[in-house]
Coordinates of C-alpha atoms in Angstrom, one line a residue:
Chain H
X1 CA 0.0 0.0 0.0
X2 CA 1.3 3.4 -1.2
X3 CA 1.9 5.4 1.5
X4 CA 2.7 9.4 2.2
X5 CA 3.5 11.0 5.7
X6 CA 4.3 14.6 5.6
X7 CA 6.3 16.4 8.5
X8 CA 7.8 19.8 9.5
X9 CA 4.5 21.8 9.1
X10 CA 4.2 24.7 12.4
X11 CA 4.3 28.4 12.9
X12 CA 7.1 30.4 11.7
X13 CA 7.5 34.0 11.3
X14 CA 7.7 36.3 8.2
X15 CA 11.1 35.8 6.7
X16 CA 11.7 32.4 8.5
X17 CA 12.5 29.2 7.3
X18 CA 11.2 25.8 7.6
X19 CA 11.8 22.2 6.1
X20 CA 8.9 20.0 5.5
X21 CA 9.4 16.3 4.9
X22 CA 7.5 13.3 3.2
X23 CA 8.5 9.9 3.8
X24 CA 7.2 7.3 1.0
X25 CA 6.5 3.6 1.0
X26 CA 4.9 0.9 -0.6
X27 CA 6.3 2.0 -4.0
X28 CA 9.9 2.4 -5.8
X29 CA 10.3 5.9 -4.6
X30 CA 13.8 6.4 -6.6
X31 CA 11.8 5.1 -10.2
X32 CA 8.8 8.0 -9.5
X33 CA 8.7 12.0 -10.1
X34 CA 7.1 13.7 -6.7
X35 CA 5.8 16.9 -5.9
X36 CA 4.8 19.4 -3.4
X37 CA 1.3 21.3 -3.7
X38 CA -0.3 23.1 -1.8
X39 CA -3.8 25.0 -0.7
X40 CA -4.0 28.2 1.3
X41 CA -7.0 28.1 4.0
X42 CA -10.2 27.9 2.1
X43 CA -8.3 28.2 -1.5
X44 CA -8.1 26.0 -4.2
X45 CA -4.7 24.0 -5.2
X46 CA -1.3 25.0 -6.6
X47 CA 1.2 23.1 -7.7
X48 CA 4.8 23.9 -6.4
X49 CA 7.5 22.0 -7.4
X50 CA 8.6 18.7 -8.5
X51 CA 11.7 16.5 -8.6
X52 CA 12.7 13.5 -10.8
X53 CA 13.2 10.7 -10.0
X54 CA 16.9 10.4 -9.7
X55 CA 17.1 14.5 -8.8
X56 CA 18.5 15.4 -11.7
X57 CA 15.7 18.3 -12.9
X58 CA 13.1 20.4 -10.7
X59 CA 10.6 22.5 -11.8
X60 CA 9.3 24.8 -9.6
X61 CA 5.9 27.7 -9.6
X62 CA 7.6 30.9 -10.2
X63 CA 6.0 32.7 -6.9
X64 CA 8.1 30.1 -4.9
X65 CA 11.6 30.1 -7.1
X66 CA 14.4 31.2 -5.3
X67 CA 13.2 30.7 -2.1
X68 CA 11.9 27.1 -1.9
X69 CA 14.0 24.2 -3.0
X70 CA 13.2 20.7 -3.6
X71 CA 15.6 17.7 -3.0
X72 CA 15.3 13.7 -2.2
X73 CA 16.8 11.2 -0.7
X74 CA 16.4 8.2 -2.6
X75 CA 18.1 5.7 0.2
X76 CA 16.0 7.0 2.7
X77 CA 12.7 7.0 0.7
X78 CA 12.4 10.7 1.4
X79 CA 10.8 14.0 -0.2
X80 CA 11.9 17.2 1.3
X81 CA 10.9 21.0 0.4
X82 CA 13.0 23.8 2.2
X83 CA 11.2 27.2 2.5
X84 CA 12.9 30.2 2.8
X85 CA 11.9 33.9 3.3
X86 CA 8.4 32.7 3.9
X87 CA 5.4 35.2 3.5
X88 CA 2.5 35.2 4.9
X89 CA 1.2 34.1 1.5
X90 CA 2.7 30.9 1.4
X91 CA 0.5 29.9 4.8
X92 CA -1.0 26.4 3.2
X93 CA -1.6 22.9 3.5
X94 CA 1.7 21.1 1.8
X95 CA 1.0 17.7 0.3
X96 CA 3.4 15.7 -0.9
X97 CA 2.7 13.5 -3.9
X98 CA 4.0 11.1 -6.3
X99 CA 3.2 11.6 -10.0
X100 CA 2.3 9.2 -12.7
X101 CA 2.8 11.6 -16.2
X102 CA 1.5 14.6 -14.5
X103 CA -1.5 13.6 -12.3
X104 CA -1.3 12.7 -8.9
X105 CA -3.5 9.3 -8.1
X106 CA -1.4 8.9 -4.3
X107 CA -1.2 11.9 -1.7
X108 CA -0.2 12.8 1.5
X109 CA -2.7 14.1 4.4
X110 CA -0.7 17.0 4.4
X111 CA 1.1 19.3 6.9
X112 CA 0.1 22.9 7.5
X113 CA 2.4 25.7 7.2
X114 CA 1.4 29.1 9.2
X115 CA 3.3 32.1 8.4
X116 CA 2.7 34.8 10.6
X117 CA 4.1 37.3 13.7
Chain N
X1 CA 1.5 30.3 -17.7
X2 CA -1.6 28.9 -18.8
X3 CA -4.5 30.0 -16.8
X4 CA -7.6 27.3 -15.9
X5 CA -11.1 28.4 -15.6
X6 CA -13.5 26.7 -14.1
X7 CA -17.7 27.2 -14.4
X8 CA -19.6 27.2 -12.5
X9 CA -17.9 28.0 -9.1
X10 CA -21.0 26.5 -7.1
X11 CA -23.3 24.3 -8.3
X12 CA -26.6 23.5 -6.6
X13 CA -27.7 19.8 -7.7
X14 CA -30.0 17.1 -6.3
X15 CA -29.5 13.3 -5.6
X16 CA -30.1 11.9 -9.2
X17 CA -29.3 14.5 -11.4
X18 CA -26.8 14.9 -14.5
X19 CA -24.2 17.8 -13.8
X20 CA -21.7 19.3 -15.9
X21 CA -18.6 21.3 -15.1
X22 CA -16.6 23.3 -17.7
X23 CA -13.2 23.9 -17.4
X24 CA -11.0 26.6 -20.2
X25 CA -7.7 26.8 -20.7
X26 CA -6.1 29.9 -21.6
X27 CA -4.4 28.2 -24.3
X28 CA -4.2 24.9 -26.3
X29 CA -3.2 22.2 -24.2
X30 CA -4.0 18.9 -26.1
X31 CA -5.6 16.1 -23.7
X32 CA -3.2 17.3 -21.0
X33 CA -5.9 17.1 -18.2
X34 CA -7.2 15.3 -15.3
X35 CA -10.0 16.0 -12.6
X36 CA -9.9 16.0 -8.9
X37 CA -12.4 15.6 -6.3
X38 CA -11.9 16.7 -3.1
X39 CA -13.9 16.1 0.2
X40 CA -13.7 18.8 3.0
X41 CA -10.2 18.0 5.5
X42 CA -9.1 15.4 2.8
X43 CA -6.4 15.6 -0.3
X44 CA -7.7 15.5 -3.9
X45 CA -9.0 12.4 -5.5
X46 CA -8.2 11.8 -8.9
X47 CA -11.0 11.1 -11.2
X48 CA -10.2 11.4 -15.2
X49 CA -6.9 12.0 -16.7
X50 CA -5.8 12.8 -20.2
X51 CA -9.1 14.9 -20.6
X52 CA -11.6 11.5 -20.8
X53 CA -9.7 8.3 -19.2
X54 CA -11.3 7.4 -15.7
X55 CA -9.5 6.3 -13.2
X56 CA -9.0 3.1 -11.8
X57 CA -11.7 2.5 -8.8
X58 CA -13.4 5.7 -9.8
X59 CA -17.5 5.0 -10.4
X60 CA -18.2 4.9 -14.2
X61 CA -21.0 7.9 -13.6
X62 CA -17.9 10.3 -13.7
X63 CA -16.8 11.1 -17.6
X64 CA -14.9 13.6 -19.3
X65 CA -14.1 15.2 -22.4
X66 CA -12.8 17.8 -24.1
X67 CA -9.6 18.4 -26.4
X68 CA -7.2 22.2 -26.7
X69 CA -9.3 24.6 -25.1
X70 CA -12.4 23.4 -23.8
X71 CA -13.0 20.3 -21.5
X72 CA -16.0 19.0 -19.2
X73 CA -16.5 16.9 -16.4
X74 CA -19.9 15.2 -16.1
X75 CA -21.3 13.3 -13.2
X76 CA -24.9 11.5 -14.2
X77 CA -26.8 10.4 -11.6
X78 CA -25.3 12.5 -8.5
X79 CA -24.5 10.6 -5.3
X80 CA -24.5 11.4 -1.9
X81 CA -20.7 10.7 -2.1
X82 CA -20.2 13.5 -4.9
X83 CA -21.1 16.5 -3.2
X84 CA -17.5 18.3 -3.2
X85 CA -15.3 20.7 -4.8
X86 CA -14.0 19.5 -8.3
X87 CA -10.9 20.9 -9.8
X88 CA -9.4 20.7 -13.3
X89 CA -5.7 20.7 -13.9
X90 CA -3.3 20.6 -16.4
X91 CA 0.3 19.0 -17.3
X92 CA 0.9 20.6 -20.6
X93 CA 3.6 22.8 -19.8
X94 CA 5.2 23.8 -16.4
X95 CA 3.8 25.8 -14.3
X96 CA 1.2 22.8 -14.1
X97 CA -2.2 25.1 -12.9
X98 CA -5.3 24.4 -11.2
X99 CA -8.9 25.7 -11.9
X100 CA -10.4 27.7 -9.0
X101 CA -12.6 25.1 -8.1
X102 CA -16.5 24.2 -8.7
X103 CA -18.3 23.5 -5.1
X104 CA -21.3 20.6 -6.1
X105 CA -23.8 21.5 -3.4
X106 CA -27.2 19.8 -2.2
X107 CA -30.4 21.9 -4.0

């Protein structure tokens, strides 16, 4: 059974930093693309970033590029997503999910990500 | 990016009936798209992908279409079960992009 635990989620402050986690199983993490999307309180979804498989290329919503950065651990069977210079805007839900050619059939219950003084 | 819009953005139905939710993309994006539902507190269900293939495990009262521009989700014969928000989405090009949403609500 596919399985997706995010982690990290909490309060942090304008300009703060955090580093959510997602640790995968009952799949070959290292042979599947994954990403990160999220939904502010009562919004709809956005898509963040993604990895593949091996690490090699990310892709990544222009509101979140060059402060968010997307990495695995393959051994470890392990998504992560390091925020930096968080805004108040980027106050979501973060699920982590693993792709099949751009949809996403298996998510995460998600970890929530407050932003503010 | 390509933007997604979604109508209606609430939809007031019945047990029974036959809905339809359009979704337009800003541009052409072939068959690059897939449906989700989504329950209050819960992540996104996938229903249809490449525009009109259901998902495995999804009910066959769920169908899609559409091609480029202009694609639809219809539910026939609404179930208890399918009152939720339903979002469109599409992988033709990065940034991949969401609709706003449709709410199916009970009449």
């Amino acid at each position: 059974e596919v399985q997706l635990v995010e982690s990290g989620g909490g309060l942090v402050q304008p300009g703060g930093s955090l580093r959510l986690s997602c640790a995968a199983s009952g799949f070959t993490f290292s042979s599947y693309w994954m990403s990160w999307v999220r939904q502010a309180p009562g919004k709809g979804l956005e898509w963040v970033a993604n990895i593949k498989y091996d690490g090699s290329a990310k892709y990544y919503v222009d509101s979140v590029k060059g402060r968010f950065t997307i990495s695995r651990d393959n051994a470890k069977n392990s998504l992560y997503l390091e925020m930096d210079s968080l805004r108040a805007e980027d106050t979501a839900v973060y699920y982590c999910a693993k792709e099949r050619y751009g949809v996403w059939v298996y998510w995460g219950q998600g970890t929530l990500v407050t932003v503010s003084s | 990016d390509i933007q997604m819009t979604q109508s209606p953005s609430t939809l007031s139905a019945s047990v029974g009936d036959r809905i339809t939710i359009t979704c337009r993309a800003s541009q052409t994006i072939s068959s690059s798209l897939a449906w989700y539902q989504q329950r209050p507190g819960k992540a996104p269900k996938l229903l249809i992908y490449q525009a009109s293939n259901l998902e495995s495990g999804v009910p066959s009262r769920f169908s899609g279409s559409g091609s480029g521009t202009e694609f639809t989700l219809t539910i026939s014969g609404l179930q208890p079960d399918d009152f939720a928000t339903y979002y469109c989405q599409h992988y033709n090009v990065y940034p991949w992009t969401f609709g706003q949403g449709t709410e199916v609500e009970i009449k």
